[in-house]
CSV table of C-alpha atoms and ligand atoms in Angstrom, one decimal:
chain,number,residue,atom,x,y,z
A,227,UNK,CA,-19.2,10.9,46.5
A,228,UNK,CA,-15.9,12.8,45.7
A,229,UNK,CA,-13.1,10.4,44.3
A,230,UNK,CA,-10.6,10.0,46.8
A,231,UNK,CA,-6.5,10.2,45.2
A,232,UNK,CA,-2.9,9.9,47.4
A,233,UNK,CA,0.1,11.0,46.7
A,234,UNK,CA,1.9,8.3,49.9
A,235,UNK,CA,5.6,8.7,50.5
A,236,UNK,CA,8.1,9.8,53.2
A,237,UNK,CA,8.7,12.5,53.1
A,238,UNK,CA,5.4,14.3,51.5
A,239,UNK,CA,5.1,17.8,53.0
A,240,UNK,CA,6.6,19.2,50.3
A,241,UNK,CA,4.3,17.5,47.6
A,242,UNK,CA,2.9,19.5,44.3
A,243,UNK,CA,1.5,17.4,44.2
A,244,UNK,CA,-1.5,18.1,45.1
A,245,UNK,CA,-2.1,21.2,44.2
A,246,UNK,CA,-1.3,20.0,40.2
A,247,UNK,CA,-4.2,17.4,40.6
A,248,UNK,CA,-6.5,20.2,41.5
A,249,UNK,CA,-5.8,22.4,39.1
A,250,UNK,CA,-5.8,19.5,36.7
A,251,UNK,CA,-9.5,18.7,38.4
A,252,UNK,CA,-10.5,22.1,37.6
A,253,UNK,CA,-9.3,22.3,34.1
A,254,UNK,CA,-11.6,19.1,33.6
A,255,UNK,CA,-14.4,19.9,35.1
A,256,UNK,CA,-13.6,16.9,37.1
A,257,UNK,CA,-14.2,17.1,41.6
A,258,UNK,CA,-11.5,15.0,42.8
A,259,UNK,CA,-9.8,15.0,46.9
A,260,UNK,CA,-5.7,14.2,46.5
A,261,UNK,CA,-4.4,13.8,49.0
A,262,UNK,CA,-0.8,13.2,51.3
A,263,UNK,CA,0.4,9.9,53.1
A,264,UNK,CA,3.7,10.6,55.6
A,265,UNK,CA,4.0,6.5,55.9
A,266,UNK,CA,7.7,5.2,56.7
A,267,UNK,CA,9.0,1.6,55.0
A,268,UNK,CA,7.1,-0.5,57.8
A,269,UNK,CA,3.6,1.2,57.7
A,270,UNK,CA,3.4,1.0,53.7
A,271,UNK,CA,1.3,-1.4,52.7
A,272,UNK,CA,-1.2,-1.4,55.6
A,273,UNK,CA,-1.1,2.2,54.8
A,274,UNK,CA,-2.5,0.9,51.0
A,275,UNK,CA,-4.7,-1.7,52.2
A,276,UNK,CA,-6.4,1.5,54.9
A,277,UNK,CA,-6.5,3.7,51.6
A,278,UNK,CA,-8.8,0.5,49.3
A,279,UNK,CA,-11.7,0.0,52.2
A,280,UNK,CA,-12.1,3.5,51.7
A,281,UNK,CA,-12.9,3.4,48.7
A,282,UNK,CA,-9.3,5.5,48.0
A,283,UNK,CA,-9.5,4.8,43.4
A,284,UNK,CA,-5.4,5.8,43.1
A,285,UNK,CA,-2.2,6.0,44.2
A,286,UNK,CA,1.4,7.7,42.9
A,287,UNK,CA,4.4,6.4,44.5
A,288,UNK,CA,7.1,8.0,46.1
A,289,UNK,CA,10.9,7.3,47.2
A,290,UNK,CA,11.1,4.8,49.0
A,291,UNK,CA,8.4,2.7,48.1
A,292,UNK,CA,8.5,2.7,44.5
A,293,UNK,CA,9.6,-0.9,45.0
A,294,UNK,CA,7.5,-1.9,47.1
A,295,UNK,CA,4.9,-0.8,45.6
A,296,UNK,CA,5.2,-3.1,42.4
A,297,UNK,CA,5.3,-6.3,44.6
A,298,UNK,CA,1.5,-5.0,45.5
A,299,UNK,CA,0.0,-5.2,42.3
A,300,UNK,CA,-2.0,-7.7,40.8
A,301,UNK,CA,-0.9,-6.9,36.9
A,302,UNK,CA,1.4,-3.9,36.3
A,303,UNK,CA,1.7,-2.2,33.2
A,304,UNK,CA,4.2,-3.4,30.2
A,305,UNK,CA,6.1,-0.3,30.9
A,306,UNK,CA,6.2,-0.7,34.6
A,307,UNK,CA,7.7,-4.6,34.5
A,308,UNK,CA,10.1,-3.6,31.8
A,309,UNK,CA,10.7,-0.3,35.1
A,310,UNK,CA,10.7,-2.6,37.4
A,311,UNK,CA,9.5,0.5,39.7
A,312,UNK,CA,5.8,2.1,40.2
A,313,UNK,CA,4.5,5.5,40.3
A,314,UNK,CA,1.0,4.9,40.1
A,315,UNK,CA,-2.1,2.5,41.2
A,316,UNK,CA,-5.2,2.2,39.3
A,317,UNK,CA,-8.0,0.2,41.4
A,318,UNK,CA,-9.1,-2.5,39.9
A,319,UNK,CA,-11.5,-5.6,40.2
A,320,UNK,CA,-9.5,-7.0,40.8
A,321,UNK,CA,-6.8,-5.2,42.8
A,322,UNK,CA,-3.7,-2.5,42.3
A,323,UNK,CA,-2.4,-2.2,38.4
A,324,UNK,CA,1.0,-0.3,37.9
A,325,UNK,CA,2.0,1.7,36.6
A,326,UNK,CA,5.3,3.9,35.8
A,327,UNK,CA,4.3,7.3,34.6
A,328,UNK,CA,7.9,8.5,35.4
A,329,UNK,CA,9.4,7.8,32.3
A,330,UNK,CA,6.9,9.1,29.3
A,331,UNK,CA,6.5,12.0,31.7
A,332,UNK,CA,10.7,12.9,30.9
A,333,UNK,CA,10.3,13.0,27.2
A,334,UNK,CA,7.6,14.3,26.9
A,335,UNK,CA,9.0,17.5,28.6
A,336,UNK,CA,11.8,18.0,26.9
A,337,UNK,CA,11.0,16.6,23.6
A,338,UNK,CA,7.3,18.9,23.6
A,339,UNK,CA,7.8,21.7,26.2
A,340,UNK,CA,11.4,22.1,25.4
A,341,UNK,CA,11.4,20.6,21.4
A,342,UNK,CA,14.5,18.6,22.0
A,343,UNK,CA,15.3,16.0,19.8
A,344,UNK,CA,17.1,13.2,21.9
A,345,UNK,CA,17.6,10.9,18.8
A,346,UNK,CA,21.2,9.6,18.3
A,347,UNK,CA,22.9,11.2,22.0
A,348,UNK,CA,25.2,9.6,24.3
A,349,UNK,CA,23.4,10.0,27.5
A,350,UNK,CA,25.5,9.6,30.8
A,351,UNK,CA,22.7,8.5,33.7
A,352,UNK,CA,24.1,9.0,37.0
A,353,UNK,CA,21.6,7.0,40.0
A,354,UNK,CA,20.4,3.5,39.5
A,355,UNK,CA,17.2,3.8,41.6
A,356,UNK,CA,14.0,4.5,41.2
A,357,UNK,CA,14.0,7.6,39.1
A,358,UNK,CA,16.6,5.9,37.2
A,359,UNK,CA,14.5,2.9,36.5
A,360,UNK,CA,11.7,4.7,35.4
A,361,UNK,CA,13.1,6.8,32.9
A,362,UNK,CA,15.5,4.4,31.7
A,363,UNK,CA,13.3,2.9,29.0
A,364,UNK,CA,12.0,5.3,28.1
A,365,UNK,CA,15.1,7.5,27.9
A,366,UNK,CA,15.5,4.6,24.7
A,367,UNK,CA,11.8,4.4,23.1
A,368,UNK,CA,13.0,8.3,22.6
A,369,UNK,CA,16.4,6.4,20.1
A,370,UNK,CA,18.9,8.0,22.2
A,371,UNK,CA,21.6,6.8,20.9
A,372,UNK,CA,23.6,5.3,24.4
A,373,UNK,CA,22.8,4.8,27.9
A,374,UNK,CA,25.6,5.1,30.5
A,375,UNK,CA,24.6,4.0,33.9
A,376,UNK,CA,27.3,5.1,36.7
A,377,UNK,CA,25.7,5.0,40.5
A,378,UNK,CA,27.7,5.3,44.1
A,379,UNK,CA,26.8,1.9,44.0
A,380,UNK,CA,27.6,-0.9,41.5
A,381,UNK,CA,25.9,-3.7,42.1
A,382,UNK,CA,22.1,-1.0,41.6
A,383,UNK,CA,23.7,-0.2,37.8
A,384,UNK,CA,24.5,-3.2,36.8
A,385,UNK,CA,21.3,-4.7,37.6
A,386,UNK,CA,19.4,-1.9,36.0
A,387,UNK,CA,21.4,-3.1,33.2
A,388,UNK,CA,20.6,-6.2,33.2
A,389,UNK,CA,16.6,-5.7,33.1
A,390,UNK,CA,17.0,-3.3,30.4
A,391,UNK,CA,18.4,-6.2,28.5
A,392,UNK,CA,20.0,-4.4,25.7
A,393,UNK,CA,24.3,-4.7,26.1
A,394,UNK,CA,24.7,-3.4,22.7
A,395,UNK,CA,22.9,0.3,24.1
A,396,UNK,CA,23.7,0.6,27.5
A,397,UNK,CA,26.5,0.2,29.4
A,398,UNK,CA,27.8,1.0,33.0
A,399,UNK,CA,31.3,1.9,34.5
A,400,UNK,CA,32.0,3.2,38.0
A,401,UNK,CA,32.0,6.6,39.2
A,402,UNK,CA,36.0,7.1,39.7
A,403,UNK,CA,36.0,6.2,36.2
A,404,UNK,CA,33.5,9.1,35.2
A,405,UNK,CA,37.8,11.4,34.0
A,406,UNK,CA,37.9,8.2,31.2
A,407,UNK,CA,34.7,8.8,29.8
A,408,UNK,CA,34.6,11.2,27.4
A,409,UNK,CA,32.4,13.3,26.4
A,410,UNK,CA,28.7,12.7,26.3
A,411,UNK,CA,25.0,14.9,24.4
A,412,UNK,CA,23.0,14.4,27.4
A,413,UNK,CA,23.5,13.9,31.1
A,414,UNK,CA,20.4,13.2,33.6
A,415,UNK,CA,21.0,13.8,37.1
A,416,UNK,CA,18.8,11.3,38.7
A,417,UNK,CA,20.3,10.8,42.3
A,418,UNK,CA,19.0,11.1,45.1
A,419,UNK,CA,22.5,13.8,45.6
A,420,UNK,CA,20.8,17.2,45.8
A,421,UNK,CA,19.1,16.7,48.9
A,422,UNK,CA,21.8,15.9,50.8
A,423,UNK,CA,25.3,17.7,52.0
A,424,UNK,CA,27.1,15.8,50.3
A,425,UNK,CA,28.4,17.1,46.3
A,426,UNK,CA,29.2,15.2,44.0
A,427,UNK,CA,31.9,15.1,42.1
A,428,UNK,CA,31.5,14.9,38.4
A,429,UNK,CA,34.7,16.3,36.2
A,430,UNK,CA,34.0,18.6,33.6
A,431,UNK,CA,35.3,16.5,30.5
A,432,UNK,CA,31.6,15.3,30.7
A,433,UNK,CA,30.6,17.8,28.7
A,434,UNK,CA,30.3,20.6,26.4
A,435,UNK,CA,28.2,23.5,25.4
A,436,UNK,CA,26.2,20.8,23.5
A,437,UNK,CA,25.6,19.0,26.3
A,438,UNK,CA,21.8,18.7,27.5
A,439,UNK,CA,21.8,18.5,31.3
A,440,UNK,CA,19.0,17.3,33.0
A,441,UNK,CA,18.2,17.3,37.2
A,442,UNK,CA,15.4,15.0,37.6
A,443,UNK,CA,14.7,17.6,40.8
A,444,UNK,CA,13.7,20.2,40.3
A,445,UNK,CA,13.7,23.5,43.2
A,446,UNK,CA,16.8,23.5,45.6
A,447,UNK,CA,17.7,20.1,45.2
A,448,UNK,CA,18.3,20.5,41.9
A,449,UNK,CA,20.8,23.5,42.7
A,450,UNK,CA,24.2,22.4,43.1
A,451,UNK,CA,24.0,19.5,39.9
A,452,UNK,CA,22.0,22.3,37.3
A,453,UNK,CA,24.7,24.8,38.0
A,454,UNK,CA,27.7,23.0,37.8
A,455,UNK,CA,26.3,22.2,33.8
A,456,UNK,CA,25.7,25.9,34.1
A,457,UNK,CA,29.6,26.6,35.9
A,458,UNK,CA,31.2,24.0,32.7
A,459,UNK,CA,29.8,25.5,29.5
A,460,UNK,CA,25.9,23.7,28.1
A,461,UNK,CA,23.7,25.9,27.2
A,462,UNK,CA,20.8,23.5,27.4
A,463,UNK,CA,20.4,23.0,31.5
A,464,UNK,CA,16.4,22.2,32.2
A,465,UNK,CA,15.2,21.1,36.4
A,466,UNK,CA,12.6,18.0,36.5
A,467,UNK,CA,9.7,20.3,36.7
A,468,UNK,CA,8.4,19.9,33.6
A,469,UNK,CA,8.9,16.5,34.0
A,470,UNK,CA,6.9,16.7,37.2
A,471,UNK,CA,3.7,18.4,35.8
A,472,UNK,CA,4.0,15.7,32.6
A,473,UNK,CA,4.2,12.2,34.7
A,474,UNK,CA,1.7,13.6,37.5
A,475,UNK,CA,-1.1,14.5,33.6
A,476,UNK,CA,-0.1,11.1,32.3
A,477,UNK,CA,-1.3,9.8,36.5
A,478,UNK,CA,-4.3,12.2,35.4
A,479,UNK,CA,-5.4,10.3,32.3
A,480,UNK,CA,-4.5,6.6,33.7
A,481,UNK,CA,-7.5,7.5,36.9
A,482,UNK,CA,-9.7,10.0,34.7
A,483,UNK,CA,-9.4,9.4,31.4
A,484,UNK,CA,-7.9,12.6,29.9
A,485,UNK,CA,-5.3,14.4,29.1
A,486,UNK,CA,-4.7,17.5,31.0
A,487,UNK,CA,-2.9,20.7,29.5
A,488,UNK,CA,0.2,20.7,31.2
A,489,UNK,CA,1.1,24.7,30.2
A,490,UNK,CA,-1.1,26.8,32.5
A,491,UNK,CA,-0.3,24.9,35.8
A,492,UNK,CA,3.7,23.6,34.6
A,493,UNK,CA,3.9,27.9,33.4
A,494,UNK,CA,2.2,28.4,37.5
A,495,UNK,CA,4.5,26.6,39.5
A,496,UNK,CA,7.6,27.8,37.0
A,497,UNK,CA,6.4,31.8,38.4
A,498,UNK,CA,6.7,30.5,41.8
A,499,UNK,CA,10.9,30.4,41.5
A,500,UNK,CA,13.2,28.2,42.5
A,501,UNK,CA,11.6,28.7,46.3
A,502,UNK,CA,9.9,24.6,45.7
A,503,UNK,CA,11.2,21.8,47.4
A,504,UNK,CA,11.7,18.1,45.2
A,505,UNK,CA,9.9,15.9,47.1
A,506,UNK,CA,8.6,13.7,44.1
B,704,LIG,N1,9.7,15.3,38.7
B,704,LIG,C1,10.4,14.1,39.2
B,704,LIG,O1,8.5,14.5,38.9
B,704,LIG,C2,10.8,13.2,39.9
B,704,LIG,C3,10.7,11.9,39.5
B,704,LIG,C4,10.7,11.4,40.4
B,704,LIG,C5,12.2,11.3,41.0
B,704,LIG,N2,12.1,12.7,40.9
B,704,LIG,C6,13.8,13.0,41.6
B,704,LIG,O2,15.1,11.9,41.4
B,704,LIG,C7,15.7,12.2,43.1
B,704,LIG,C8,15.6,10.6,42.5
B,704,LIG,O3,15.2,10.4,43.1
B,704,LIG,P1,14.9,7.9,43.4
B,704,LIG,O4,13.1,8.5,43.7
B,704,LIG,O5,15.4,7.5,41.8
B,704,LIG,O6,15.7,8.3,45.1
B,704,LIG,P2,16.1,7.1,45.0
B,704,LIG,O7,15.1,6.0,44.8
B,704,LIG,O8,16.6,6.6,47.1
B,704,LIG,O9,18.1,6.8,44.1
B,704,LIG,C9,18.0,7.1,45.1
B,704,LIG,C10,20.3,7.6,44.0
B,704,LIG,O10,20.3,8.7,44.2
B,704,LIG,C11,21.9,7.9,44.5
B,704,LIG,N3,22.6,8.8,45.3
B,704,LIG,C12,22.2,9.8,47.0
B,704,LIG,N4,22.6,10.0,46.8
B,704,LIG,C13,24.2,10.3,46.3
B,704,LIG,C14,25.4,10.6,47.0
B,704,LIG,N5,25.3,11.9,47.7
B,704,LIG,N6,26.3,10.7,45.7
B,704,LIG,C15,26.1,9.5,44.5
B,704,LIG,N7,25.0,8.9,44.6
B,704,LIG,C16,23.9,9.6,45.6
B,704,LIG,C17,21.8,6.5,44.6
B,704,LIG,O11,22.4,5.5,45.3
B,704,LIG,P3,22.8,4.7,45.3
B,704,LIG,O12,22.4,3.8,45.0
B,704,LIG,O13,24.3,4.8,45.8
B,704,LIG,O14,22.0,4.8,47.3
B,704,LIG,C18,21.1,6.2,44.0
B,704,LIG,O15,21.5,5.8,43.1
B,704,LIG,C19,15.2,12.8,43.4
B,704,LIG,O16,15.9,14.0,43.7
B,704,LIG,C20,13.6,13.0,43.3
B,704,LIG,O17,13.0,14.5,43.9
B,704,LIG,C21,12.1,12.9,40.3
């Protein structure tokens, strides 16, 4: 029987993950079925249990289920424990094993695909949700100098900072303090603001031409932040499409024991232009 995998979230209709995993499977000669499961929070645990009963081998987890997924794992990888968020479930003998591939996906995209050196950068992380939790430890491990976390709800920024446990390198500030924080070498937009109609108010003093601006979203959801960064003169401005492909490749490796070549899949998706919906 063909092994079953799925992305579970709410909503998931526009997800690129089925296409990405199908391409990886074809490339590696691994037959697989990858479905989309759209379920609201109250149905999450039952949907995962049903998937498990029906023989499902692995799940990707997206909004709004990353915290709930962590709670139902029998075991967690070290990086999932450090992130406090799970985006990949692997079926094991004793239940689900939870991992998080977002951080390694982002760093792989930036350092391997775009050949960027993250070391010694002063980094601003906007947002403290699931994606911010996923990428923060990997950014620290990549050798950045300091991480400044600013979130609309400040308590969530504090919680993320506490979890990271590096008070010398990780700082939190209020949104209203942004104009006083000086220039950053890298600004990461890990908010979902671009998916709605709210505009984020960001001062131009945060960036210079040398600032690397990265939005974890892609497609329409990334347009507002990336346009802002370009208008400020940032020379390197990247969306989250590469991260999406790389975090999927890492999940594929966890499930199948092989890391696919991501370049052709990335190139094919990139060629489709900005009309992609940010769904993961
Ligand atoms: N490329 C990839 O592979 C990848 C992977 C994961 C996520 N993502 C993208 O990352 C984004 C965030 O995902 P998530 O899972 O972290 O979502 P989440 O857990 O719901 O967190 C959303 C974050 O955005 C903030 N936010 C929402 N609207 C805002 C606004 N108008 N102004 C300022 N802040 C706002 C929230 O602040 P509060 O805490 O105040 O609500 C929170 O920090 C999504 O767009 C998602 O598509 C991409």
